[in-house]
Amino acid sequence: MADSDRPDIEHYRLYVDNKLVGVATVGEPAASPESMISEAARHCAWLAEGGSRNAWRGPGLALPFRYGTNGTAWHFLNVLDAETLSGEAAPAAPLGGAASRRVYAPARPDTVARWMREAERDETNPTFRARLRKLRRVPRPRKDLYPAQDRSIKGLENSFARGDDRALIQMATGSGKTYTAVQASHRFLKYAKAHRVLFLVDRNNLGMQAHDEYQDFQPSGSDLPLDQEFPLRLLTRGGIPDSDKIVVTTIQRLWCMLSDQPVPDAEDNDRRWDDPEFRGENPSRQPKVQYNSDLPPEFFDVIVIDECHRSIYNTWKPVVEYFDAHLIGLTATPILPTFAFFDHNLVSEYTYQEAVADKVNVDFDVYRIKTRITEQGATVPGQTVLTDDDGVIVEQTNTVLAKIDRVTRAKHHEELTDDDTYGSEELNRRVQSPHQIRTVLESFRDRLFTEIFPPVPDPLTGEPRARTQVPKTLVFAQDDVHADAVVETVRSVFRAGNRFCVKITSKGESPEDDLKAFRNQSEVRIAVTVDMIATGTDVPALECLLFLRDVQSWSYFEQMKGRGARTIAPAKLRQVTEDAVSKDRFVIVDAVGVTEHERVDASPLTRDTDSPVPSLERLLRLCGEGRALGRHDAATLAGRLSRLGQRLGPDALARIERHTGERRLTAIVAGLVHAVDPDGKAEARTAPSEAEEREPGGTAGTDPITEAIRPLAESEELRRALLEAARRSWLLIDHISEDQLEAAYGVTDEERAKATVTSWRNFMSEHEADIAALRLAFESNTPPREVFAQLRRLIGKVRETNPRWTEEALWKAYRDLDIAREGRRKDAGWPELISVLRYEMRLDGEAFRPYGSTVKGRLDGWIARQEDAGVSFDAQQREWLELIARVVASRATVDINALDVGECQHIGGGRNGFFRAFADSGWAPEVLVNELDRELGA
């Protein structure tokens, strides 16, 4: 029904079940939808004064559901977001009442009917937004959450209670982002009565991981698993029944449902969506979403966007903004556009360093491999010269190199006429060097068990134990062609079969099955990928990442690095890596310098694909549409065409130049370069351009860029030929050049170590009283338990000052600065912390003294004092004393129970062996152990 008191506005009364529930106000196209909301409010007040007999809330109360539109954009306001059903101000209601918001389209009548039923069931908190305000008062099950997860949920609920619609959670990779979202989803559904929650991913394997996490979740205090209390669906085909309350799906599949695109079959498994062309990374693909009555905008109350640093751009952004829902972004690596999309509302931040300090993640080391070709490139001689023993030229022939079609993998051969020099930046983009790949992988193999993963102490004997099984290793290759070459070389270098090393990319035969095998099966040791499992994918047993490709994006590198950061229980690790002791670190083997240069905070992430088709396609399409190009786009087009021309052989180049008229491709490129040059533009204003001189149609004063792209704009055949050539670009195989290893070494982060040590010394200066008490305890030979009590108090203050200062972090800094030269580098504890403290207090002189050395000196002094008193020890007793000293060196203390574990049990026979050894010594066993604890410990 339309009625209005203004000729330029129409009011439509909204009825549900014959009850008047709201008004939709429609203005002229130039009208603001927000102003139409104000007009709707006035009209609702007028209707309330008139005492509408069939108004849902009864006479005198304003109609709650209000829409305003100019025919294009819609705004919506629900009065009940800030009022009780009876019209009073709701608890903790926002100032100024309910806020309007933009929506894609009005809600369906059956949705409004559901809203009405929900309001009647809870008159004080009649809407989901109202119920969110009381959610934060519901206790969280903290025993089921890490502190960082609890803080994230608290921050999220506080934000939504304040009225925010979007919130960003930053949590380090491997620190439980998905589990946090699962806990939050349960709270939204159970306590805030959300109708439905969507968990959105952009990769199938991430969707399956998330589905498993929801399915395995058992809410605290509930007899039912989550998916039985709130039905769960992994959307792979068909629609979504109303009974489903948690939906996990890919954003690509959702886009198909909202853009009238064919929805892939479940068997397809969305593999094609892993192509960057369909991941929203190609700006030329901007399809609009359209209204879907089976999936209306109000279908979800909450949408969780996994890996949101890459899921909200270009193609995918309209999908997310179609829904009238609260948006939660999960990421380990937010970048500037991510912050902007979520209105800079970062509700929780948990960094990688904090996660390592909390032992939620493991730290990493860097091992650098440098080869001559990787660092400098190479020159392939144009001619091969054969000489006899006297150096006389016998034969001189042109060098022939193989080349591979990136698309078909067809191999052809090309005869060089001149030397071909390529730089390191062209490696695996224009030229592939089989010997470079082999040199890197042989260097990795030869140092794997000596330098990269050196021997570790046996937990029983303490003796160094070398590993023999290749740790689970993920190799990052440049593209799919490079990945194939790496897989083949890995198998050759390690003399292993097909299951030892597998390729896991979107173009593989069964990437999901291979990923599962890599995660769970012992025989699969090395996986080679491009970017399919570079982000989000969970393989906890990973201990090594080998970079054979450079990455310019900071966020992408952090995501790739995060694949190794996940913790795993020692028993589970040994199920797939039998000789591993525990995962206390992972190693980045950097063969391309990825850890050395600055990376940009760029978005969206630009993947290295088989060819530059997406950007070239966009630019050529703009030319064909007669669109003007800016200087940046014109320069990019010149660069794309120049690199393409360099890769093409004579025949391919001739096929293109059949469509360029009298021009060569290099002339078109030169024209573009000239047009974007500021001096060239100035010259063009006063003199005819080269193009104008050649073509009669040219007009003086024409924009230089428009003139430069004219050949591309006027010839569809030329544009088509260029794209076909780009898709079929060749990769040259340099089998001539020999590579050689230049350096291989572990890398220390000296700057971070200096900062850590400096900050620690400042802390000690600022807490002189605590340090003085500790010094006194050390100097007066205070019993270890009292020393430990003081240490715990000091560490409590340390944690308050800087939670990243753990025993491991401090010890690693002193090792990296070569202050501490001995002892284990990882899994540091009390002994290492005591060594650091004693060094800073100068209790052992100016030199750093390892704790084991301190304990050995104490033992020698104690034995000397005993001998001075007439007590002697036989060989067996001395062996036991040294065993106990080693226990103290590793734990800073010893008690009688320590005799039954480790070396004491393995070598000495445990407590019974100790008792027998000292049966006739005059020492009561427990008295002797306590004596040694006091004399040697802390």
Short mmCIF file of C-alpha atoms in Angstrom, two decimals, residues 101-102 128-129 132 155-157 159-160 163-169 181 184 188 196-200 251 254 297 300-306 308 311-312 316-330 338-347:
data_model
loop_
_atom_site.label_atom_id
_atom_site.label_comp_id
_atom_site.label_asym_id
_atom_site.label_seq_id
_atom_site.Cartn_x
_atom_site.Cartn_y
_atom_site.Cartn_z
CA ARG A 101 22.57 0.20 8.08
CA ARG A 102 22.91 -0.42 4.37
CA PHE A 128 20.00 -10.65 17.70
CA ARG A 129 21.79 -7.32 18.07
CA LEU A 132 24.63 -9.58 21.64
CA GLY A 155 37.20 -8.49 22.45
CA LEU A 156 34.84 -9.73 19.75
CA GLU A 157 31.78 -9.82 22.00
CA SER A 159 32.88 -4.97 20.03
CA PHE A 160 29.57 -6.37 18.82
CA GLY A 163 27.27 -1.93 17.94
CA ASP A 164 30.18 -2.67 15.60
CA ASP A 165 29.29 -4.72 12.52
CA ARG A 166 32.81 -5.77 11.58
CA ALA A 167 35.66 -7.04 13.73
CA LEU A 168 39.15 -8.29 12.96
CA ILE A 169 41.00 -10.94 14.96
CA ALA A 181 35.86 -19.08 15.80
CA ALA A 184 32.54 -17.97 19.37
CA PHE A 188 26.45 -16.79 19.19
CA ARG A 196 22.76 -19.20 11.30
CA VAL A 197 26.57 -18.86 11.17
CA LEU A 198 28.67 -19.05 8.00
CA PHE A 199 32.35 -19.99 8.02
CA LEU A 200 33.84 -18.80 4.75
CA ILE A 251 33.56 -18.02 -1.13
CA LEU A 254 28.88 -18.78 -2.74
CA PRO A 297 20.89 -11.07 2.38
CA PHE A 300 23.26 -15.43 7.99
CA ASP A 301 23.59 -13.51 11.24
CA VAL A 302 27.34 -14.01 11.53
CA ILE A 303 29.96 -14.62 8.83
CA VAL A 304 33.45 -15.71 9.81
CA ILE A 305 35.95 -14.99 7.01
CA ASP A 306 39.00 -17.21 7.27
CA CYS A 308 40.54 -12.60 5.38
CA SER A 311 39.33 -13.25 0.81
CA ILE A 312 37.76 -9.79 0.66
CA TRP A 316 34.94 -11.78 -3.66
CA LYS A 317 34.25 -8.50 -1.88
CA PRO A 318 30.69 -8.10 -3.27
CA VAL A 319 29.88 -11.62 -2.04
CA VAL A 320 30.67 -10.71 1.56
CA GLU A 321 28.93 -7.33 1.39
CA TYR A 322 25.78 -8.86 -0.08
CA PHE A 323 24.82 -10.25 3.33
CA ASP A 324 23.37 -8.27 6.23
CA ALA A 325 25.52 -9.99 8.84
CA HIS A 326 28.17 -9.33 11.42
CA LEU A 327 31.57 -9.96 9.79
CA ILE A 328 34.48 -11.51 11.66
CA GLY A 329 37.86 -11.56 9.97
CA LEU A 330 40.50 -14.12 10.95
CA THR A 338 42.31 -5.60 5.61
CA PHE A 339 42.26 -3.06 8.43
CA ALA A 340 40.29 -0.67 6.24
CA PHE A 341 37.67 -3.28 5.30
CA PHE A 342 37.08 -4.05 8.98
CA ASP A 343 36.86 -0.35 9.85
CA HIS A 344 40.23 -0.57 11.64
CA ASN A 345 38.45 -2.49 14.39
CA LEU A 346 41.16 -4.86 15.58
CA VAL A 347 39.59 -6.52 18.61
#
